[in-house]
Short mmCIF file of C-alpha atoms in Angstrom, two decimals:
data_model
loop_
_atom_site.label_atom_id
_atom_site.label_comp_id
_atom_site.label_asym_id
_atom_site.label_seq_id
_atom_site.Cartn_x
_atom_site.Cartn_y
_atom_site.Cartn_z
CA MET F 183 -0.06 0.35 -0.45
CA ARG F 184 0.78 3.27 -0.87
CA LYS F 185 1.21 5.96 1.39
CA GLY F 186 -0.02 8.93 -1.30
CA GLN F 187 -2.34 6.32 -1.66
CA LEU F 188 -3.62 6.01 2.14
CA LEU F 189 -3.45 10.22 2.61
CA SER F 190 -6.05 10.18 -0.20
CA ILE F 191 -8.76 8.23 1.09
CA ASP F 192 -9.14 10.04 4.70
CA ALA F 193 -8.64 13.16 2.94
CA LEU F 194 -11.55 12.11 0.67
CA LEU F 195 -13.49 9.81 4.40
CA SER F 196 -12.75 13.67 5.82
CA LEU F 197 -13.89 15.76 2.01
CA VAL F 198 -17.68 12.99 2.61
CA ILE F 199 -17.93 14.56 6.04
CA VAL F 200 -18.13 17.68 5.94
CA VAL F 201 -20.17 18.23 3.70
CA MET F 202 -22.99 15.50 5.54
CA VAL F 203 -22.49 18.47 8.30
CA VAL F 204 -22.68 21.48 6.10
CA GLY F 205 -25.95 19.79 4.09
CA VAL F 206 -26.95 18.69 8.18
CA VAL F 207 -26.68 22.05 9.18
CA MET F 208 -28.18 24.45 6.41
CA ASN F 209 -30.99 21.63 5.94
CA THR F 210 -32.01 22.79 9.95
CA ASN F 211 -31.30 26.09 8.91
CA ASP F 212 -33.88 26.55 6.89
CA MET F 213 -36.65 24.16 9.21
CA ILE F 214 -35.64 27.10 11.76
CA ARG F 215 -35.82 29.62 9.74
CA ALA F 216 -39.46 27.98 7.94
CA GLU F 217 -40.05 27.26 12.33
CA ILE F 218 -39.38 31.38 12.42
CA THR F 219 -41.31 33.08 9.61
CA ASN F 220 -44.08 30.61 10.53
CA LEU F 221 -44.00 32.18 14.35
CA LEU F 222 -43.28 35.05 13.04
CA ASP F 223 -46.24 35.18 10.92
CA TRP F 224 -48.68 33.51 13.54
CA TYR F 225 -47.10 36.28 16.23
CA ASP F 226 -48.13 39.10 13.75
CA ARG F 227 -51.80 37.46 13.01
CA ALA F 228 -52.75 36.63 16.44
CA ASN F 229 -51.28 40.49 17.59
CA ILE F 230 -53.71 42.03 14.46
CA ALA F 231 -56.26 40.19 16.28
CA ASN F 232 -55.46 41.02 20.56
CA ASN F 233 -54.61 44.46 19.58
CA MET F 234 -57.81 45.06 17.98
CA LEU F 235 -58.86 44.47 20.87
CA ASP F 236 -56.94 46.18 22.63
CA VAL F 237 -57.62 49.19 20.95
CA LEU F 238 -61.42 49.32 21.27
CA THR F 239 -61.39 48.21 24.97
CA LYS F 240 -58.52 49.76 26.26
CA ASN F 241 -59.62 53.57 25.67
CA PRO F 242 -62.26 55.59 25.00
CA GLY F 243 -61.94 56.75 21.63
CA TYR F 244 -60.78 60.20 20.62
CA PRO F 245 -62.77 62.12 21.14
CA GLU F 246 -64.25 60.29 24.36
CA ASP F 247 -68.35 60.96 23.09
CA TRP F 248 -67.41 59.79 19.78
CA GLU F 249 -70.85 58.77 19.43
CA GLU F 250 -72.62 61.33 19.85
CA ASN F 251 -70.69 62.48 16.52
CA VAL F 252 -69.22 59.86 14.80
CA SER F 253 -68.63 61.81 12.03
CA GLY F 254 -64.97 63.35 13.99
CA VAL F 255 -64.37 60.34 15.26
CA LYS F 256 -60.89 60.19 15.04
CA MET F 257 -59.76 57.29 16.37
CA ILE F 258 -62.58 54.54 17.85
CA GLY F 259 -62.57 52.60 21.25
CA LEU F 260 -65.28 51.45 23.71
CA ARG F 261 -64.14 52.28 27.78
CA HIS F 262 -66.86 53.97 28.99
CA GLY F 263 -65.33 57.93 29.99
CA ASN F 264 -66.02 57.48 33.64
CA TYR F 265 -65.97 53.72 34.05
CA SER F 266 -62.44 52.54 33.52
CA TYR F 267 -63.55 48.84 33.83
CA ALA F 268 -66.71 48.90 31.71
CA LEU F 269 -67.05 49.37 29.08
CA ASP F 270 -70.36 51.91 26.54
CA TYR F 271 -73.42 50.70 25.54
CA GLU F 272 -74.45 53.16 24.06
CA LYS F 273 -70.59 52.90 21.54
CA ILE F 274 -71.67 49.51 20.75
CA LEU F 275 -74.74 51.34 19.36
CA ALA F 276 -73.00 53.60 17.99
CA LEU F 277 -69.99 51.55 15.94
CA ASN F 278 -73.05 50.10 14.84
CA ARG F 279 -75.26 52.28 13.33
CA SER F 280 -72.49 53.84 11.80
CA LYS F 281 -69.74 51.30 10.60
CA GLY F 282 -70.06 53.66 6.89
CA ASN F 283 -68.68 55.88 8.48
CA LEU F 284 -65.45 53.78 9.76
CA THR F 285 -64.73 52.32 7.27
CA GLU F 286 -60.76 54.27 6.88
CA ILE F 287 -60.22 53.46 10.29
CA PHE F 288 -61.66 50.22 10.64
CA ASP F 289 -58.80 49.54 7.45
CA GLN F 290 -55.58 51.03 9.57
CA LEU F 291 -56.34 49.30 12.45
CA ALA F 292 -57.01 45.56 10.63
CA ARG F 293 -53.72 46.23 8.55
CA GLY F 294 -55.66 45.31 5.83
CA LYS F 295 -57.11 42.16 6.46
CA ASP F 296 -59.90 40.89 7.13
CA PHE F 297 -62.08 40.82 9.87
CA MET F 298 -65.64 40.05 11.78
CA PHE F 299 -66.99 41.18 14.78
CA GLU F 300 -69.49 39.91 16.79
CA PHE F 301 -71.09 41.73 20.50
CA TYR F 302 -72.99 38.75 22.48
CA VAL F 303 -75.08 40.57 25.73
CA SER F 304 -76.50 39.91 28.33
CA LYS F 305 -80.25 41.81 28.25
CA PHE F 306 -83.69 41.59 28.94
CA ASN F 307 -86.72 40.94 25.56
CA VAL F 308 -89.62 40.88 26.20
CA SER F 309 -92.75 39.56 24.45
CA VAL F 310 -97.16 40.67 23.54
CA LYS F 311 -98.57 37.68 22.53
CA GLY F 312 -102.38 38.46 21.97
CA ARG F 313 -104.48 41.56 21.67
CA PHE F 314 -104.92 44.16 24.17
CA PRO F 315 -108.62 44.48 24.57
CA ARG F 316 -110.33 47.80 23.28
CA VAL F 317 -112.54 49.28 26.68
CA TYR F 318 -116.58 50.91 25.14
CA LEU F 319 -117.53 51.37 28.69
CA ASP F 320 -116.26 51.03 31.95
CA ASN F 321 -118.66 50.76 34.24
CA VAL F 322 -121.40 53.33 33.13
CA THR F 323 -124.72 54.34 34.85
CA PHE F 324 -127.87 54.51 32.83
CA ALA F 325 -129.63 56.71 34.64
CA ASN F 326 -132.63 59.57 34.24
CA PRO F 327 -129.98 62.54 34.51
CA ARG F 328 -133.31 64.52 36.73
CA GLY F 329 -133.62 61.74 38.73
CA ASN F 330 -137.62 61.38 38.54
CA PRO F 331 -138.02 58.97 37.76
CA PRO F 332 -134.87 57.51 37.63
CA GLY F 333 -135.17 54.65 35.26
CA VAL F 334 -134.09 54.92 31.62
CA ASN F 335 -135.81 52.84 28.67
CA PHE F 336 -132.26 51.39 27.68
CA GLN F 337 -132.22 48.85 24.92
CA ILE F 338 -129.17 46.38 23.09
CA SER F 339 -130.57 45.55 19.74
CA GLY F 340 -129.02 43.04 16.73
CA GLY F 341 -130.37 45.64 14.57
CA GLN F 342 -133.00 48.17 13.85
CA GLY F 343 -135.94 48.34 16.65
CA ASN F 344 -135.83 45.40 19.26
CA THR F 345 -134.18 43.00 17.24
CA VAL F 346 -132.92 39.43 19.08
CA PHE F 347 -129.07 39.16 18.78
CA ALA F 348 -126.66 35.50 19.64
CA VAL F 349 -124.13 35.43 22.58
CA SER F 350 -121.27 32.31 22.96
CA TYR F 351 -121.58 33.21 26.43
CA VAL F 352 -124.21 34.34 28.95
CA GLU F 353 -123.79 33.48 32.48
CA ILE F 354 -126.70 35.60 35.27
CA VAL F 355 -124.87 35.75 38.30
CA ARG F 356 -128.55 36.45 41.34
CA THR F 357 -128.09 36.20 45.07
CA GLY F 358 -124.96 34.76 45.06
CA HIS F 359 -125.31 32.03 43.26
CA GLN F 360 -124.08 31.47 39.46
CA TYR F 361 -125.70 30.58 36.97
CA VAL F 362 -123.93 29.45 33.48
CA ASN F 363 -124.84 29.66 29.06
CA GLU F 364 -127.47 25.81 29.43
CA SER F 365 -128.07 26.23 32.98
CA ILE F 366 -129.74 30.17 33.07
CA CYS F 367 -132.75 28.44 31.38
CA SER F 368 -133.37 27.36 34.34
CA LEU F 369 -134.59 30.48 36.18
CA LYS F 370 -137.26 30.77 33.07
CA ASP F 371 -141.27 32.26 33.49
CA GLY F 372 -142.14 31.20 30.28
CA ASN F 373 -140.57 32.97 27.21
CA ASN F 374 -138.97 34.91 29.85
CA ILE F 375 -136.07 35.64 32.78
CA ASN F 376 -137.73 38.21 35.19
CA LEU F 377 -134.24 40.67 35.82
CA GLN F 378 -133.90 41.76 39.78
CA ASP F 379 -132.31 43.94 41.58
CA GLY F 380 -128.93 43.26 42.00
CA ASP F 381 -128.66 40.43 39.04
CA ARG F 382 -125.94 40.47 37.35
CA VAL F 383 -125.49 39.45 33.18
CA LYS F 384 -122.61 38.64 31.34
CA PHE F 385 -122.41 37.50 27.87
CA ILE F 386 -120.26 37.29 25.17
CA LEU F 387 -121.66 38.61 21.15
CA VAL F 388 -120.86 36.42 19.08
CA GLN F 389 -122.31 39.67 16.46
CA ASP F 390 -122.30 43.77 16.63
CA VAL F 391 -124.97 45.39 18.65
CA ILE F 392 -126.11 48.26 19.42
CA LEU F 393 -126.53 49.64 22.97
CA SER F 394 -128.97 52.37 23.58
CA ALA F 395 -130.28 54.53 26.30
CA LYS F 396 -132.91 57.04 26.44
CA ARG F 397 -135.60 59.00 28.14
CA GLY F 398 -138.08 60.65 26.13
CA GLN F 399 -140.96 59.32 23.94
CA GLY F 400 -139.15 58.19 19.57
CA PRO F 401 -136.48 56.81 18.13
CA GLU F 402 -134.49 59.80 18.34
CA GLY F 403 -134.42 60.24 22.12
CA PRO F 404 -132.75 62.57 23.09
CA TYR F 405 -130.20 59.79 24.89
CA ILE F 406 -127.97 59.46 27.29
CA GLU F 407 -124.74 59.44 26.38
CA PRO F 408 -122.50 57.65 25.26
CA SER F 409 -125.07 55.78 23.91
CA PRO F 410 -126.26 55.00 21.25
CA LEU F 411 -123.15 52.90 20.24
CA THR F 412 -121.79 49.60 18.30
CA ILE F 413 -120.86 46.81 20.30
CA PRO F 414 -118.14 44.87 18.55
CA ALA F 415 -118.60 41.11 17.89
CA GLY F 416 -116.78 39.15 20.67
CA ALA F 417 -116.51 41.66 23.27
CA LEU F 418 -117.96 40.99 27.02
CA VAL F 419 -120.96 42.85 27.38
CA ASP F 420 -121.54 42.80 31.59
CA ILE F 421 -124.26 44.69 33.56
CA TYR F 422 -125.86 44.80 36.93
CA ILE F 423 -128.99 45.91 37.50
CA THR F 424 -128.86 48.63 40.38
CA GLY F 425 -132.30 50.03 41.16
CA PRO F 426 -134.40 51.75 42.01
CA GLU F 427 -136.12 51.12 39.72
CA VAL F 428 -136.08 47.23 37.36
CA SER F 429 -139.84 48.29 35.64
CA ASN F 430 -140.51 44.79 34.35
CA PHE F 431 -136.85 44.38 32.65
CA LYS F 432 -136.57 40.84 31.82
CA ILE F 433 -134.19 38.23 29.26
CA ASN F 434 -136.20 37.56 26.54
CA PHE F 435 -136.40 34.58 24.90
CA GLY F 436 -139.48 34.48 22.16
CA GLY F 437 -137.79 35.36 18.79
CA GLY F 438 -134.46 33.29 19.78
CA GLU F 439 -133.24 30.38 21.38
CA CYS F 440 -132.62 29.52 25.54
CA PRO F 441 -129.96 30.11 25.91
CA TYR F 442 -127.95 31.94 22.77
CA GLU F 443 -130.77 33.96 21.40
CA PHE F 444 -132.52 36.92 23.29
CA ASN F 445 -133.45 40.31 23.40
CA PHE F 446 -134.21 42.02 26.69
CA GLY F 447 -137.49 43.45 27.71
CA GLY F 448 -139.99 44.95 30.21
CA LYS F 449 -136.97 48.15 29.38
CA GLY F 450 -138.71 51.23 30.20
CA ASN F 451 -137.07 52.60 33.65
CA VAL F 452 -134.68 50.60 33.71
CA VAL F 453 -131.25 51.70 36.44
CA VAL F 454 -128.05 49.81 35.18
CA THR F 455 -125.28 49.89 34.84
CA VAL F 456 -122.56 48.75 31.71
CA PHE F 457 -118.99 47.21 31.51
CA ALA F 458 -118.16 46.44 28.16
CA ALA F 459 -114.48 44.87 26.35
CA ASP F 460 -112.99 43.17 23.79
CA ASN F 461 -112.70 39.68 25.18
CA THR F 462 -109.34 39.56 25.09
CA PHE F 463 -106.36 39.67 27.15
CA PRO F 464 -103.04 39.96 25.97
CA ASN F 465 -100.30 37.28 27.59
CA LEU F 466 -97.12 39.98 28.58
CA THR F 467 -94.03 38.06 29.44
CA SER F 468 -90.21 39.66 30.21
CA THR F 469 -86.29 37.44 30.59
CA TYR F 470 -83.56 38.26 30.92
CA ASN F 471 -81.30 36.80 29.31
CA ARG F 472 -77.77 35.60 29.59
CA PHE F 473 -74.12 36.71 27.20
CA ARG F 474 -72.94 32.61 26.99
CA ASP F 475 -76.97 31.99 26.17
CA PHE F 476 -76.98 33.90 22.78
CA TYR F 477 -73.38 32.49 22.61
CA ASP F 478 -73.84 29.05 22.77
CA LEU F 479 -76.33 30.10 20.13
CA GLY F 480 -74.50 31.37 18.04
CA GLU F 481 -77.09 34.20 18.15
CA PRO F 482 -74.98 37.79 18.69
CA LEU F 483 -76.87 41.00 19.20
CA TYR F 484 -73.84 42.59 16.59
CA LYS F 485 -72.09 41.39 13.64
CA ILE F 486 -69.69 43.47 11.06
CA ALA F 487 -67.89 41.16 8.78
CA PHE F 488 -65.26 43.28 7.33
CA ILE F 489 -64.06 42.09 3.70
CA ASN F 490 -61.65 43.36 1.80
CA LYS F 491 -62.64 47.07 2.70
CA THR F 492 -66.54 47.17 2.47
CA PHE F 493 -68.99 45.93 5.33
CA VAL F 494 -70.59 43.33 4.31
CA GLU F 495 -74.04 41.72 6.18
CA ASP F 496 -74.30 38.36 3.41
CA GLU F 497 -73.59 35.30 5.49
CA ALA F 498 -72.09 33.28 2.64
CA THR F 499 -70.12 35.75 1.24
CA ILE F 500 -68.54 35.90 4.58
CA LYS F 501 -67.55 32.29 4.61
CA ALA F 502 -66.64 31.31 0.92
CA SER F 503 -64.23 34.72 2.08
CA MET F 504 -63.50 32.52 5.43
CA GLN F 505 -62.47 29.81 2.89
CA ARG F 506 -60.00 31.19 0.66
CA SER F 507 -58.35 32.03 3.67
CA PRO F 508 -55.31 30.13 4.00
CA TRP F 509 -55.40 31.72 8.17
CA ILE F 510 -58.16 32.84 10.72
CA GLU F 511 -56.90 33.42 14.29
CA PRO F 512 -59.81 33.70 16.54
CA VAL F 513 -59.72 36.13 20.02
CA GLU F 514 -62.84 36.50 22.37
CA ARG F 515 -62.81 38.66 25.13
CA THR F 516 -65.99 38.54 28.03
CA PHE F 517 -66.74 42.36 29.60
CA VAL F 518 -69.18 44.28 31.14
CA PHE F 519 -71.12 47.28 29.84
CA LEU F 520 -72.44 50.02 31.59
CA ARG F 521 -76.04 49.96 30.43
CA PRO F 522 -77.80 53.28 31.85
CA VAL F 523 -80.86 54.51 29.78
CA TYR F 524 -82.97 57.24 29.25
CA ASN F 525 -84.05 57.68 26.07
CA LEU F 526 -87.96 58.96 26.25
CA SER F 527 -88.15 59.85 22.12
CA ALA F 528 -86.41 56.51 21.32
CA GLY F 529 -88.14 54.07 18.65
CA PRO F 530 -90.22 50.81 19.25
CA SER F 531 -88.30 47.83 20.52
CA ASP F 532 -89.04 44.83 22.30
CA GLU F 533 -85.40 44.88 22.95
CA GLU F 534 -83.88 48.37 23.81
CA PRO F 535 -85.55 49.86 26.17
CA LEU F 536 -86.22 53.41 27.12
CA VAL F 537 -85.64 53.72 30.58
CA TYR F 538 -83.98 51.06 32.11
CA GLY F 539 -81.84 51.63 35.51
CA PHE F 540 -81.70 50.84 38.89
CA MET F 541 -84.10 53.55 41.05
CA LYS F 542 -81.81 55.35 44.16
CA TYR F 543 -85.14 56.24 45.53
CA LYS F 544 -89.08 55.99 45.97
CA VAL F 545 -90.65 58.02 43.18
CA MET F 546 -93.09 60.70 44.87
CA ASP F 547 -96.57 60.42 45.01
CA GLY F 548 -98.07 61.74 42.60
CA GLU F 549 -96.05 60.86 40.29
CA VAL F 550 -97.33 60.43 36.67
CA VAL F 551 -96.28 59.85 33.19
CA ARG F 552 -97.75 61.12 29.77
CA ILE F 553 -98.28 59.98 26.97
CA LYS F 554 -98.94 63.26 24.06
CA VAL F 555 -100.50 61.69 20.72
CA ASN F 556 -100.63 65.55 17.94
CA SER F 557 -102.18 63.77 15.15
CA SER F 558 -105.08 63.50 13.25
CA SER F 559 -105.00 59.69 12.15
CA TYR F 560 -105.61 56.76 14.48
CA GLY F 561 -103.17 54.51 15.46
CA ASN F 562 -102.59 52.66 18.02
CA LEU F 563 -99.07 52.68 21.23
CA THR F 564 -98.28 49.83 23.67
CA LEU F 565 -95.52 50.61 26.17
CA ILE F 566 -94.25 47.54 28.80
CA SER F 567 -93.42 48.49 31.85
CA GLN F 568 -91.10 46.65 34.28
CA LEU F 569 -90.82 47.19 37.71
CA GLY F 570 -88.73 44.39 40.29
CA THR F 571 -90.84 41.39 38.60
CA GLU F 572 -93.89 42.82 38.25
CA ILE F 573 -95.07 44.10 34.16
CA ARG F 574 -97.65 45.69 32.99
CA GLY F 575 -99.20 46.84 30.06
CA PHE F 576 -100.01 49.95 28.12
CA PHE F 577 -102.11 50.09 24.81
CA VAL F 578 -102.82 53.73 23.58
CA TYR F 579 -105.32 53.39 20.33
CA GLY F 580 -107.36 56.76 18.23
CA ASN F 581 -106.67 60.15 17.53
CA GLN F 582 -105.74 63.53 19.55
CA SER F 583 -109.00 64.24 19.44
CA ASP F 584 -109.79 60.45 21.02
CA LEU F 585 -108.00 58.94 22.83
CA ASN F 586 -108.73 56.28 24.95
CA ALA F 587 -106.10 53.43 27.07
CA THR F 588 -105.87 50.11 28.51
CA LEU F 589 -103.58 49.13 31.39
CA VAL F 590 -103.36 44.98 31.27
CA TRP F 591 -101.87 43.08 34.23
CA TYR F 592 -102.44 39.48 36.62
CA GLU F 593 -102.80 39.59 40.87
CA TYR F 594 -101.65 35.67 42.00
CA GLU F 595 -103.35 34.67 44.74
CA ASN F 596 -102.93 30.92 45.97
CA GLU F 597 -101.48 30.22 42.89
CA THR F 598 -104.06 31.59 40.33
CA ARG F 599 -103.56 33.82 38.04
CA THR F 600 -106.53 36.52 37.74
CA GLN F 601 -106.66 39.40 34.90
CA LYS F 602 -106.73 42.90 35.10
CA LEU F 603 -107.88 45.65 33.36
CA LYS F 604 -108.27 49.67 33.74
CA SER F 605 -109.03 51.99 30.65
CA TYR F 606 -108.44 55.44 30.60
CA LYS F 607 -110.17 58.43 28.51
CA GLY F 608 -107.99 60.76 26.59
CA PHE F 609 -107.88 64.95 27.25
CA ASN F 610 -106.32 67.42 24.22
CA GLY F 611 -105.00 64.14 22.97
CA THR F 612 -103.31 63.95 26.62
CA ILE F 613 -103.17 61.34 28.37
CA THR F 614 -102.23 60.84 32.28
CA VAL F 615 -101.72 57.95 33.92
CA PRO F 616 -100.33 57.27 37.67
CA PHE F 617 -96.65 55.71 37.98
CA LYS F 618 -98.30 53.74 40.47
CA GLU F 619 -101.27 52.41 38.63
CA LEU F 620 -98.79 52.03 34.98
CA PHE F 621 -95.68 50.29 37.16
CA GLY F 622 -97.81 48.65 39.67
CA SER F 623 -96.03 50.08 43.54
CA THR F 624 -94.31 53.42 43.91
CA ASP F 625 -91.99 51.24 45.98
CA THR F 626 -88.88 52.27 43.94
CA GLN F 627 -85.90 51.97 45.65
CA ASN F 628 -83.10 49.76 44.48
CA LYS F 629 -85.74 48.31 41.73
CA ILE F 630 -84.38 48.07 38.60
CA LEU F 631 -87.10 49.77 36.42
CA LEU F 632 -88.57 49.23 32.65
CA LEU F 633 -90.13 51.32 29.89
CA TRP F 634 -90.38 49.82 26.80
CA LEU F 635 -91.76 51.11 23.36
CA TYR F 636 -93.41 48.14 21.86
CA SER F 637 -94.96 48.56 19.33
CA LEU F 638 -96.33 51.71 17.23
CA GLU F 639 -98.68 52.49 14.53
CA GLY F 640 -100.72 54.64 12.26
CA TRP F 641 -98.35 57.81 14.49
CA SER F 642 -94.82 58.54 13.62
CA ARG F 643 -92.30 58.79 16.32
CA ASP F 644 -91.99 62.56 16.37
CA GLU F 645 -95.78 63.09 16.73
CA VAL F 646 -95.49 61.56 20.02
CA GLU F 647 -94.66 62.86 23.20
CA ILE F 648 -93.80 59.99 26.84
CA GLU F 649 -92.57 61.71 30.45
CA PHE F 650 -92.18 61.22 33.89
CA ILE F 651 -93.70 64.36 35.59
CA PRO F 652 -91.78 64.70 37.73
CA GLU F 653 -88.64 64.06 35.99
CA ILE F 654 -87.57 61.00 37.07
CA ARG F 655 -84.15 60.85 35.73
CA TYR F 656 -81.55 61.80 37.98
CA MET F 657 -83.71 58.72 40.54
CA LEU F 658 -81.55 56.16 38.01
CA GLU F 659 -78.68 54.45 38.87
CA PRO F 660 -76.46 52.48 35.58
CA LYS F 661 -76.87 48.62 35.37
CA PHE F 662 -74.35 46.70 34.82
CA ASP F 663 -73.61 43.97 32.53
CA ASP F 664 -72.17 41.54 30.39
CA ALA F 665 -71.15 40.09 27.45
CA ILE F 666 -68.40 38.56 25.00
CA ILE F 667 -66.89 39.34 22.46
CA LYS F 668 -65.27 37.30 19.93
CA LEU F 669 -63.40 38.81 16.98
CA LEU F 670 -61.81 36.73 14.01
CA VAL F 671 -59.45 37.82 11.22
CA TRP F 672 -58.03 36.79 8.48
CA ASP F 673 -56.41 37.64 4.84
CA ASP F 674 -58.46 37.02 1.41
CA ARG F 675 -56.89 38.94 -0.38
#
């Protein structure tokens, strides 16, 4: 073996080892570089999402009251100006309402990326199922205004003259005994049921009827107001025979059939008190839904998607854009937000109340709520009130020259729910309802109070004024609620 040959083999082996080491080092370096690049990309993506939430939730924006004039905003922020630990609900509303004016700010904030905000907010929801009753007669007593003789000529007719009318339900209460439908026929004497002082007759109409009460001769009257009055089919009529004279007042089945078709006879000298209203009653509910419930259902209060510098609402477009992106970076945080609400000029909503907060004090005696309608058109509105857990509904209908209202609520005794209602008559287009009646109590201290304008039909919002007299704004403390803000960032370029 030659010396030169041995040295050449050693050198060759060394060279191979060096090449292998260099190759491994270079490959490892490429892998490390790729990992570092991926890590930086991830950190950059994560930073965009987290930075966006930081900017939005850790400062109030500039100017701090930017929600009052979105056109002048320089920087958006949701932090409340006076409570550093809470977001401002009004700014959340302004962000969603005026996002079209914030395109440039959002684009800078997202550094050209696409994103979607979802706001899941704890809140009250109210609902009204069924119709409010209209009250046609609210325990009106028909009697001779001159006093002697005491009674009037009282009639309920299904048409011209004293014609028979049909009912779907009839009840007579006499000396504490109740007779319903077929059982009233046991009171018949021939074709009649002779009515007595103290009797109560209640029935539900199948057809429209005309109620009239007059004192004098001839078909035209003179009528005792508010008769003559048409009462529509479906209404409940409750007649209390108050005396002191009942003449020969009777239910007559001669032209009809007991118990569902009759008219009234012997009606020449009668004193009666009459209640008549629609036989309907709404079901009112108020539910406080937690933000986590909405989150689990995937039902955000607001969703704001920004794709290629444009706000997008179409779900299919948003989903397709996210699928085209090689990455999606999610981030979410839980917050509390301040919800001081006192806006008596806000529009109708089953979610956003006109008034929302905790009452610091007991309201003053004599506190009222006044509703004024400045319209000759016929319309209606529904207010839903809540004090603590009690809910009431207030239905206003008519126009400024003929304005009426019905208040409905429930009373509970021995686990039995009883429907209650009260009617109101407007004066000069204004209805005034005592606070105690609208909310159920004046014991308001440390109780949550809400008032919704649930619906508005036939009138524009600026034709309706709602106010508390005296003002209660100073008595309200804001309520803090919980929320989740979820942010998704991606790149569809």
